[in-house]
């Protein structure tokens, strides 16, 4: 006897949207979830329709191979967009790439996109860039959408009020084949940040402060809703920086409710609706924002004034400090926390109780989907103007996309960086994960504007990463050591 | 489309001694710069095998063509790479039997329809000894009963209940489950304002 294992088991159940829920106050996650629910699965998971599927060269080829094995096509090719970012060299994008493995991955992506009618933003398109930079920039990311990508930093798109999450390779296959995912329900934690960020304190510092307080596993099972006057005052690029690192706090999804800032960012972008359609879209987008008085599974509040320029000192993003603080000592903490602090200190070759300020660095990296946008480059350039890169420091300034690079060129930023002794590169992920030739050597210490300070993350098994804002990276490059950017900004 | 149900795995077995074998050993990171999982099989345990110079269980004549891999404790710990079970599956293993398995590895196996049978230390040791003494024997893993039949008898083991159900009803296959919705997918999609670029 054939057992039914999917959607049709519940086919007679009325769809959720017909229930009289209009009087209930709902948060954005619930509204988006309901609008995208195809059905409840017997497993207790929800079958969700995915409105935008972004793919790149590293996690998609195996998924396409699985489709081929099963003789399946891509169900929603027009809702699928591709770019190349992880393996692309940043010194020259001329084909064929020197690394034959990187070239083979590029060729495979081109072939898969061609075969399935998927738009690919390759270098020749003039729109190539890190997947989480180009989605918003092209206007592909809309409020109220569900977005998936085989990359954990997909949470970035939540800045627009989308429900966006990273997925594994088998799930990339599932979305390609069906336009859907089976998802466990998520709880929502509202994180309110209120007040004005101090000078030299950026969105990066705000999210590092949140992760420091809630921990790297604190968000498991939750979506983070960022709210409060600090978040409301942020630009879209700043909100993206915050949402990007939700996953570092364990939350697969992070979002900000859409508002005028969101709508104005989208107006006129290539894939955003135009004219009257834009006004209709805007009304729908607005309706998807959390209702005042919606209830949350958890709430957390943070005062913006309590946030200092922050730097990681250990081997996960929770291990971060304000610039004027000292590293923890294993003997000062509870038993459970001791081992991880000892492990981090040993790996980083740091001493308990030492200052993070003044730590000498070898490499400076400005870029990534966390901090590789135009506002990040402007902030770093504003610091770079104040000096020259200290001798012996290798630097990488890597715009997040071709469009970011072009805008920076219009504003004369590459000249500012070059004059200060920084190297200006082509767009890509670069040293964020070092799958291309940009890598640390030995136990070098890198001041980095990226999102992960895991052991070996930047290409050397013993390499050390200090995460901080782009302005702080520029300051560290100029002084050759971790520096309070406020001293340079005056 | 009918879902493929995994009710039993039958064939010869291979014995791999050792605890805490991590996914980096199963498939070293340098083999991940690839475009399909297809070629991964030959790189399974690449570094271990190189060190063993032909004497690794995967290279031993008697274990060639084995379908079931018998391992120790905490097999598949470390990085979450789906490349690890993929490599072993493509080498030819369609089930794992052992004392315990790492959680993420188990989740990846579930998504691939590869059963994991957990045995007590005593039973696992007896099974390993028997298979090493007589590698040609047939071994049968029964998913519904969570048992393993071999030359010397039948052993009662455990399969995680979620995995057992998914294997038996075919719902381990994400694509097959999601496809069941049929046109309801397009119906949901078309009700979303952005699907028509807000035309109405
Ligand atoms: S920049 Fe880093 S985190 Fe972002 S997509 Fe690339 S590798 Fe991943």
XYZ file of C-alpha atoms and ligand atoms in Angstrom:
698
model
C 0.000 0.000 0.000
C 1.291 3.408 -0.878
C 1.735 5.657 2.118
C 1.324 9.363 1.563
C 4.290 11.236 2.898
C 3.889 14.766 1.621
C 1.441 17.577 1.217
C -1.616 15.749 -0.064
C -2.067 13.981 3.256
C -3.614 17.221 4.444
C -5.083 18.338 1.157
C -8.557 18.706 2.625
C -7.460 21.074 5.319
C -8.396 24.657 4.489
C -5.402 26.802 3.643
C -4.216 28.988 6.498
C -4.885 32.251 4.741
C -8.666 31.737 4.799
C -8.806 31.629 8.588
C -10.168 34.807 10.155
C -6.849 35.992 11.513
C -7.202 39.663 10.694
C -7.847 40.587 14.306
C -4.738 38.853 15.560
C -1.642 40.953 15.932
C 1.183 39.216 14.130
C 4.868 39.765 13.688
C 6.464 39.854 10.250
C 7.814 36.325 10.479
C 4.322 34.918 11.016
C 2.834 36.965 8.167
C 5.526 35.957 5.703
C 5.417 32.346 6.895
C 1.633 32.129 6.414
C 1.710 33.788 2.989
C 4.299 31.258 1.783
C 2.886 28.110 3.377
C 2.015 25.513 0.772
C 0.941 23.035 3.429
C 1.840 21.447 6.718
C 3.829 18.233 6.252
C 3.164 15.028 8.185
C 6.629 15.453 9.747
C 5.400 18.598 11.531
C 7.459 20.788 9.223
C 5.959 23.462 6.994
C 6.323 23.340 3.245
C 7.282 26.916 2.400
C 7.400 28.459 -1.046
C 10.717 30.239 -1.672
C 10.279 33.536 -3.507
C 13.914 34.132 -4.376
C 16.636 31.519 -4.731
C 20.183 32.826 -4.991
C 22.929 30.457 -6.030
C 26.702 30.585 -6.340
C 29.488 28.342 -7.586
C 30.385 26.455 -4.401
C 27.175 24.887 -3.093
C 25.141 24.656 -6.305
C 27.045 22.297 -8.640
C 26.337 19.197 -6.540
C 22.686 20.185 -6.318
C 22.459 20.448 -10.114
C 24.177 17.079 -10.377
C 21.481 15.601 -8.132
C 18.793 17.058 -10.404
C 20.516 15.512 -13.386
C 20.636 12.111 -11.687
C 16.879 12.289 -11.186
C 16.178 13.838 -14.567
C 14.521 16.861 -12.963
C 14.441 20.467 -14.132
C 14.424 23.773 -12.257
C 10.817 24.535 -11.349
C 11.105 28.338 -11.022
C 14.107 29.410 -13.126
C 12.886 33.015 -13.213
C 12.942 33.171 -9.416
C 16.537 31.886 -9.395
C 19.611 34.093 -9.838
C 23.286 33.209 -9.789
C 26.611 34.903 -9.281
C 30.224 33.912 -8.723
C 31.936 35.140 -5.582
C 33.642 32.582 -3.346
C 36.407 31.287 -5.600
C 36.888 34.303 -7.865
C 40.393 35.794 -7.789
C 40.541 39.471 -6.791
C 43.759 40.427 -8.568
C 42.405 39.726 -12.040
C 39.084 38.298 -13.156
C 40.421 37.460 -16.623
C 39.414 33.996 -17.847
C 40.452 31.298 -17.639
C 41.219 31.718 -13.934
C 44.737 30.602 -13.037
C 43.453 28.100 -10.485
C 42.140 25.277 -12.674
C 39.748 24.088 -9.967
C 38.247 27.583 -9.669
C 37.926 27.749 -13.452
C 36.173 24.369 -13.499
C 33.664 25.559 -10.888
C 32.993 28.706 -12.928
C 32.480 26.698 -16.119
C 30.087 24.384 -14.311
C 28.028 27.304 -12.989
C 27.844 28.802 -16.479
C 26.748 25.477 -17.914
C 24.072 24.915 -15.267
C 22.654 28.405 -15.642
C 22.574 28.133 -19.420
C 20.933 24.713 -19.343
C 18.205 25.767 -16.922
C 17.559 29.343 -18.085
C 18.897 30.989 -14.913
C 20.227 34.550 -15.018
C 23.930 34.593 -14.092
C 25.634 37.790 -12.969
C 29.154 36.911 -14.058
C 32.026 39.403 -14.383
C 31.052 40.149 -17.996
C 27.558 41.224 -16.858
C 29.001 44.151 -14.932
C 26.860 43.098 -11.956
C 28.997 40.366 -10.393
C 29.635 40.456 -6.691
C 29.118 38.713 -3.376
C 25.677 37.126 -3.546
C 24.378 39.016 -0.498
C 25.632 42.316 -1.853
C 24.146 42.046 -5.339
C 20.677 40.743 -4.342
C 19.717 43.969 -2.551
C 21.648 46.189 -4.919
C 19.763 44.863 -7.968
C 16.433 45.213 -6.185
C 15.893 41.434 -6.167
C 15.392 41.395 -2.406
C 11.915 42.626 -1.419
C 10.121 42.940 1.909
C 7.755 40.075 2.644
C 9.638 37.544 0.521
C 11.133 34.221 1.477
C 14.735 33.984 0.282
C 17.084 31.009 0.360
C 20.699 30.547 -0.684
C 23.267 27.834 -0.084
C 25.194 30.142 2.196
C 24.640 30.829 5.859
C 24.853 34.625 5.536
C 21.617 34.747 3.563
C 20.199 36.318 6.731
C 21.609 39.598 5.318
C 18.487 40.022 3.150
C 16.365 40.174 6.292
C 17.359 43.853 6.471
C 14.497 44.431 4.005
C 11.908 42.577 6.041
C 12.372 39.376 4.062
C 12.579 35.973 5.744
C 15.942 34.822 4.428
C 18.035 31.847 5.465
C 20.994 29.730 4.460
C 20.525 26.108 3.356
C 22.643 22.990 2.711
C 23.353 21.403 -0.648
C 20.505 18.862 -0.523
C 18.140 21.740 0.239
C 19.527 23.741 -2.692
C 18.472 20.741 -4.763
C 15.025 20.771 -3.111
C 14.480 24.453 -3.930
C 15.723 24.054 -7.496
C 13.424 21.087 -8.080
C 10.300 22.277 -6.266
C 10.629 25.966 -5.359
C 9.995 24.869 -1.773
C 11.658 23.888 1.476
C 10.513 21.852 4.439
C 11.108 24.106 7.437
C 10.822 23.708 11.190
C 8.765 26.482 12.795
C 10.846 29.341 14.230
C 10.399 31.328 17.420
C 10.974 35.082 17.304
C 13.147 37.108 19.654
C 12.705 40.871 19.431
C 15.999 42.659 19.973
C 15.472 46.352 20.698
C 18.474 48.650 20.443
C 17.698 52.207 21.473
C 19.648 55.437 21.484
C 22.346 56.998 19.361
C 25.540 55.104 18.544
C 28.610 57.043 19.607
C 31.180 58.430 17.165
C 33.392 55.672 15.776
C 30.740 53.099 16.681
C 29.123 51.343 13.729
C 26.476 48.742 12.870
C 29.205 46.088 13.106
C 29.825 47.025 16.712
C 26.100 46.824 17.446
C 25.780 43.255 16.177
C 29.019 42.183 17.865
C 27.590 43.576 21.105
C 24.362 41.586 20.627
C 26.262 38.347 19.942
C 28.549 38.938 22.902
C 25.543 39.211 25.200
C 23.302 36.470 23.756
C 26.072 34.082 22.738
C 26.850 32.160 19.558
C 24.222 29.527 20.314
C 21.677 31.942 21.846
C 19.729 32.274 18.614
C 19.311 28.577 17.789
C 15.643 28.002 16.937
C 14.937 31.747 16.767
C 14.507 34.421 14.158
C 15.891 37.741 15.414
C 13.704 40.797 14.859
C 15.896 43.895 15.237
C 13.998 46.966 16.338
C 14.314 50.151 18.376
C 15.376 53.686 17.550
C 19.003 52.749 16.755
C 17.939 50.256 14.100
C 15.256 52.606 12.741
C 17.864 55.326 12.263
C 20.175 52.982 10.356
C 20.620 53.033 6.571
C 19.802 49.863 4.629
C 23.511 49.058 4.405
C 23.884 49.270 8.162
C 20.814 47.090 8.669
C 22.344 44.530 6.294
C 25.502 44.429 8.407
C 23.397 43.707 11.491
C 21.206 41.036 9.861
C 24.216 39.442 8.141
C 25.703 38.299 11.434
C 22.464 36.888 12.897
C 23.771 33.457 11.997
C 26.908 34.087 14.090
C 24.536 34.402 17.027
C 22.953 31.072 16.077
C 19.835 32.608 14.484
C 19.309 31.398 10.950
C 17.007 34.346 10.241
C 17.352 38.001 11.255
C 15.140 40.823 10.014
C 14.194 44.484 10.345
C 10.634 45.632 9.680
C 10.361 47.455 6.355
C 9.868 51.234 6.538
C 10.410 54.372 4.452
C 14.180 53.779 4.471
C 13.581 50.355 2.926
C 11.156 51.623 0.284
C 13.378 54.530 -0.737
C 16.354 52.194 -1.103
C 14.373 49.969 -3.468
C 12.884 52.745 -5.601
C 14.313 52.703 -9.115
C 16.433 49.563 -8.716
C 16.622 47.228 -11.701
C 14.400 44.431 -10.361
C 12.192 46.601 -8.146
C 8.669 47.357 -9.376
C 8.320 50.655 -11.214
C 5.644 53.366 -11.354
C 2.203 52.374 -10.098
C 3.359 48.841 -9.402
C 5.857 50.318 -6.963
C 3.054 52.002 -5.036
C 1.077 48.760 -4.909
C 4.177 46.926 -3.787
C 4.850 49.479 -1.115
C 1.365 49.037 0.344
C 1.893 45.267 0.517
C 5.380 45.629 1.948
C 4.039 47.928 4.635
C 1.304 45.436 5.486
C 3.885 42.731 6.127
C 5.635 44.655 8.921
C 5.056 43.443 12.480
C 1.858 44.794 14.040
C 2.273 47.027 17.066
C 1.505 44.862 20.060
C 2.449 41.568 18.411
C 3.760 39.120 20.980
C 7.209 37.549 20.864
C 8.717 34.368 22.249
C 11.477 36.418 23.831
C 12.620 40.024 24.068
C 16.013 41.561 24.646
C 17.014 45.214 24.996
C 20.343 46.941 24.513
C 21.316 50.570 25.070
C 23.258 52.020 22.130
C 25.332 54.124 24.521
C 26.746 50.938 26.038
C 28.304 49.900 22.715
C 31.989 50.687 22.123
C 34.126 50.040 19.031
C 34.464 46.263 19.343
C 37.090 43.671 18.428
C 37.040 39.887 18.664
C 39.888 38.371 20.632
C 39.060 34.649 20.295
C 37.886 32.001 17.879
C 34.166 32.699 17.694
C 32.336 36.011 17.243
C 30.949 35.982 20.797
C 34.502 36.349 22.070
C 34.639 40.105 21.530
C 35.434 43.143 23.652
C 35.089 46.889 23.665
C 38.398 48.420 22.539
C 39.196 49.613 26.062
C 38.556 46.277 27.762
C 40.938 43.501 28.732
C 40.867 39.826 27.749
C 39.204 37.472 30.228
C 41.164 35.153 32.500
C 40.126 31.498 32.629
C 40.236 31.500 36.431
C 37.685 34.327 36.639
C 34.915 32.434 34.895
C 32.565 29.552 35.648
C 33.768 26.029 34.908
C 31.719 25.593 31.710
C 33.190 28.714 30.129
C 36.781 28.011 31.099
C 37.717 25.448 28.479
C 36.606 27.596 25.562
C 38.498 30.622 26.866
C 41.633 28.529 27.387
C 41.316 27.067 23.908
C 40.868 30.533 22.379
C 43.787 32.071 24.270
C 46.056 29.182 23.286
C 45.090 29.378 19.621
C 45.369 33.163 19.481
C 48.621 33.136 21.497
C 47.158 35.846 23.751
C 47.573 36.226 27.501
C 44.726 36.386 29.985
C 44.035 39.957 31.062
C 46.012 41.586 28.251
C 44.606 44.621 26.407
C 43.196 44.050 22.955
C 44.221 47.588 22.015
C 47.796 47.645 20.753
C 47.778 44.056 19.472
C 50.105 44.053 16.435
C 48.568 42.911 13.132
C 50.077 41.548 9.890
C 47.177 41.812 7.457
C 44.169 44.118 7.015
C 41.066 43.000 5.104
C 38.208 45.354 4.231
C 35.362 43.630 2.410
C 32.840 40.719 2.588
C 29.055 40.548 2.644
C 29.146 42.004 6.155
C 31.124 45.144 5.361
C 31.970 45.363 1.662
C 29.375 47.962 0.631
C 29.917 51.551 -0.453
C 29.216 53.067 2.972
C 31.775 50.683 4.507
C 34.396 51.751 1.992
C 33.589 55.420 2.604
C 34.035 54.971 6.347
C 37.324 53.133 5.902
C 38.558 55.744 3.408
C 37.731 58.516 5.854
C 40.190 56.878 8.254
C 42.744 56.000 5.552
C 43.026 59.707 4.736
C 44.664 60.226 8.104
C 47.817 58.247 7.474
C 49.794 55.589 5.617
C 49.657 51.836 6.016
C 52.302 50.829 8.564
C 55.324 49.063 7.076
C 55.108 45.323 6.572
C 51.287 45.156 6.657
C 49.563 43.408 3.760
C 46.229 44.993 2.869
C 43.193 43.986 0.848
C 40.379 46.409 0.074
C 37.815 44.291 -1.750
C 34.546 45.893 -2.893
C 31.520 43.638 -2.405
C 30.432 43.955 -6.023
C 31.252 45.531 -9.368
C 28.586 48.178 -8.725
C 30.180 49.035 -5.377
C 33.582 49.238 -7.110
C 32.214 51.569 -9.786
C 30.539 53.825 -7.257
C 33.758 53.935 -5.233
C 35.687 54.902 -8.370
C 33.244 57.748 -9.042
C 33.884 59.011 -5.535
C 37.654 58.693 -5.833
C 37.934 56.142 -3.032
C 40.478 53.840 -4.721
C 42.842 56.835 -5.027
C 42.458 57.585 -1.336
C 43.204 53.969 -0.435
C 46.132 53.702 -2.836
C 47.624 56.970 -1.648
C 47.566 55.570 1.865
C 49.270 52.378 0.677
C 46.268 50.008 0.601
C 45.770 47.577 -2.298
C 42.492 47.931 -4.157
C 41.108 44.649 -5.524
C 38.384 43.204 -7.761
C 35.043 42.226 -6.159
C 34.530 38.863 -4.437
C 34.518 37.067 -1.072
C 38.298 37.080 -0.953
C 39.815 36.729 2.512
C 36.479 36.221 4.219
C 36.930 32.494 3.635
C 40.068 32.345 1.522
C 38.869 29.888 -1.109
C 40.699 32.029 -3.655
C 44.419 32.976 -3.540
C 43.869 35.674 -0.850
C 45.011 33.858 2.291
C 46.815 34.280 5.571
C 50.226 32.664 5.912
C 51.268 30.812 9.072
C 49.969 32.408 12.272
C 49.519 35.906 10.834
C 46.993 38.138 12.587
C 44.389 39.770 10.353
C 42.268 42.782 11.243
C 39.174 41.878 9.260
C 35.795 43.436 8.487
C 34.309 39.976 7.765
C 32.091 37.814 9.974
C 33.929 34.692 11.140
C 37.028 34.354 13.276
C 36.996 30.550 13.341
C 40.288 28.672 13.478
C 41.792 28.532 10.011
C 38.946 30.561 8.453
C 41.241 32.855 6.471
C 43.186 30.145 4.682
C 45.977 29.201 7.085
C 45.317 26.456 9.666
C 47.029 28.633 12.287
C 45.948 32.059 10.992
C 44.333 34.458 13.462
C 41.394 36.767 12.787
C 40.274 39.871 14.674
C 36.824 40.973 13.569
C 36.001 44.686 13.695
C 34.343 47.488 11.720
C 35.909 48.620 8.411
C 36.932 51.917 9.997
C 38.676 50.019 12.799
C 40.462 47.825 10.217
C 41.712 50.945 8.442
C 42.882 52.364 11.774
C 44.715 49.113 12.596
C 46.390 49.132 9.174
C 47.664 52.660 9.647
C 49.010 52.105 13.135
C 50.100 48.495 12.563
C 48.182 47.471 15.654
C 44.641 47.381 17.023
C 43.700 51.021 17.569
C 40.685 52.946 18.852
C 39.420 54.557 15.651
C 38.118 57.501 17.685
C 41.716 58.602 18.279
C 42.292 58.927 14.555
C 38.952 60.519 13.744
C 39.788 63.108 16.397
C 6.240 10.145 -8.280
C 6.576 7.212 -5.921
C 8.899 7.734 -3.022
C 11.667 5.262 -2.634
C 11.416 3.395 0.621
C 14.490 1.963 2.265
C 13.453 -1.234 4.026
C 16.680 -3.210 4.059
C 20.299 -3.086 3.020
C 21.913 -6.384 2.171
C 25.392 -7.384 1.093
C 28.897 -7.858 2.395
C 30.349 -5.688 5.134
C 33.639 -3.871 5.745
C 35.161 -3.315 9.189
C 36.757 0.024 10.094
C 38.193 0.152 13.615
C 38.606 3.366 15.612
C 36.555 5.990 17.476
C 35.956 9.719 16.793
C 36.667 9.468 13.091
C 35.933 13.006 11.849
C 34.631 14.192 8.493
C 38.006 15.726 7.658
C 39.451 12.228 7.664
C 36.505 10.857 5.701
C 36.997 13.495 3.011
C 39.959 15.887 3.346
C 39.055 19.528 2.677
C 41.166 19.881 -0.455
C 38.812 17.531 -2.298
C 35.897 19.931 -1.737
C 36.847 22.265 -4.578
C 34.708 20.178 -6.883
C 31.652 20.611 -9.026
C 29.822 17.366 -8.294
C 29.857 14.796 -5.544
C 30.362 12.198 -8.309
C 34.106 11.836 -8.112
C 34.242 11.997 -4.317
C 34.020 8.241 -3.758
C 37.592 7.540 -4.760
C 38.857 10.171 -2.282
C 37.093 8.666 0.731
C 39.675 8.390 3.525
C 42.321 9.569 1.029
C 44.947 10.557 3.611
C 44.381 7.576 5.904
C 44.624 5.225 2.960
C 47.787 6.825 1.700
C 49.398 6.368 5.092
C 48.215 2.751 5.304
C 49.862 1.969 1.938
C 47.214 -0.430 0.653
C 46.390 -1.946 4.039
C 43.402 0.321 4.802
C 40.112 -1.608 5.093
C 38.760 0.229 2.035
C 41.675 -1.105 -0.001
C 41.674 -4.693 1.269
C 40.755 -7.240 -1.378
C 38.291 -9.059 0.890
C 36.210 -5.927 1.523
C 35.844 -4.820 -2.096
C 32.209 -4.360 -3.072
C 31.011 -4.196 0.536
C 27.672 -2.387 1.068
C 27.751 -1.893 4.824
C 30.479 -0.169 6.841
C 30.949 -1.217 10.460
C 32.530 1.503 12.608
C 33.214 2.367 16.267
C 32.057 5.294 18.426
C 31.188 8.893 17.409
C 31.710 8.292 13.728
C 31.498 11.369 11.462
C 32.247 14.093 14.030
C 33.672 17.523 13.076
C 32.713 19.695 10.113
C 29.157 19.455 8.804
C 30.200 18.832 5.217
C 27.651 16.787 3.284
C 30.658 15.751 1.218
C 31.518 13.114 3.881
C 28.489 10.798 3.648
C 28.371 11.555 -0.071
C 31.909 10.244 -0.510
C 31.215 7.042 1.432
C 27.932 6.513 -0.386
C 29.678 6.913 -3.702
C 32.393 4.508 -2.603
C 29.584 1.980 -2.278
C 28.360 2.000 1.336
C 24.594 2.172 1.731
C 24.381 1.665 5.488
C 26.524 2.253 8.574
C 26.594 0.098 11.682
C 28.429 1.229 14.800
C 28.333 2.189 18.469
C 27.400 5.854 17.912
C 27.300 8.546 15.219
C 27.794 12.332 15.336
C 24.544 14.300 15.102
C 25.158 16.314 11.936
C 26.578 13.298 10.149
C 23.425 11.392 11.099
C 21.260 14.226 9.760
C 23.137 14.242 6.470
C 22.750 10.450 6.186
C 19.021 10.793 6.814
C 18.746 13.248 3.913
C 20.538 10.746 1.684
C 18.464 7.729 2.714
C 21.401 5.954 4.338
C 20.412 4.011 7.504
C 22.506 4.129 10.670
C 22.167 1.148 13.004
C 23.479 1.567 16.552
C 24.722 -1.542 18.398
C 26.018 -2.149 21.915
C 29.786 -2.354 22.326
C 29.617 -6.117 22.904
C 27.437 -6.801 19.861
C 29.473 -4.492 17.655
C 32.719 -6.188 18.681
C 31.281 -9.652 18.047
C 30.048 -8.514 14.628
C 33.413 -6.989 13.704
C 35.225 -10.203 14.676
C 32.853 -12.359 12.677
C 33.070 -10.218 9.535
C 36.852 -10.024 9.729
C 37.051 -13.793 10.043
C 34.615 -14.353 7.181
C 34.353 -11.262 4.955
C 32.417 -13.181 2.298
C 29.348 -13.633 4.518
C 26.070 -11.871 3.714
C 24.814 -9.287 6.186
C 21.247 -7.934 6.201
C 20.103 -4.756 7.914
C 16.329 -4.678 8.469
C 15.180 -1.074 8.928
C 11.700 -1.754 10.345
C 12.974 -4.162 12.992
C 16.315 -2.401 13.553
C 18.105 -5.717 13.367
C 21.187 -7.054 11.674
C 21.339 -10.657 10.537
C 24.784 -12.184 9.950
C 26.440 -15.630 9.882
C 26.269 -16.127 13.631
C 22.700 -14.960 14.220
C 20.633 -11.801 14.540
C 21.474 -8.711 16.594
C 18.895 -6.237 17.897
C 20.090 -2.652 17.414
C 18.566 0.841 17.374
C 17.708 3.255 14.587
C 16.716 6.809 15.594
C 12.878 6.853 15.345
C 12.755 9.904 13.037
C 15.230 8.357 10.628
C 13.465 4.995 10.770
C 10.109 6.540 9.836
C 11.636 8.633 7.029
C 13.417 5.625 5.544
C 10.343 3.415 5.709
C 7.843 5.876 4.245
C 10.251 7.418 1.759
C 10.064 10.882 3.290
C 13.886 11.021 3.623
C 13.721 12.185 0.035
C 13.111 15.941 0.346
C 12.352 16.410 -3.332
C 9.791 13.600 -3.392
C 8.023 14.933 -0.291
C 7.880 18.490 -1.596
C 6.748 17.402 -5.059
C 3.674 15.771 -3.564
C 2.145 19.236 -3.238
C 1.871 19.395 -7.023
C 0.039 22.451 -8.328
C -0.493 23.754 -4.793
C 3.042 25.127 -5.107
C 2.174 27.306 -8.105
C -1.081 28.284 -6.405
C 0.791 29.561 -3.369
C 3.339 31.301 -5.586
C 0.736 33.009 -7.740
C -1.091 34.404 -4.726
C 2.025 36.376 -3.783
C 1.967 39.962 -5.112
C 5.620 39.862 -6.144
C 5.093 36.808 -8.370
C 3.362 39.090 -10.897
C 5.727 41.971 -10.094
C 2.816 43.658 -8.302
C 0.764 43.875 -11.484
C -2.513 43.763 -9.590
S 31.728 37.255 1.897
Fe 32.210 35.593 3.295
S 30.385 35.190 4.457
Fe 29.827 36.439 2.702
S 29.155 34.984 1.154
Fe 31.329 35.360 0.821
S 32.387 33.805 1.992
Fe 30.278 33.816 2.721
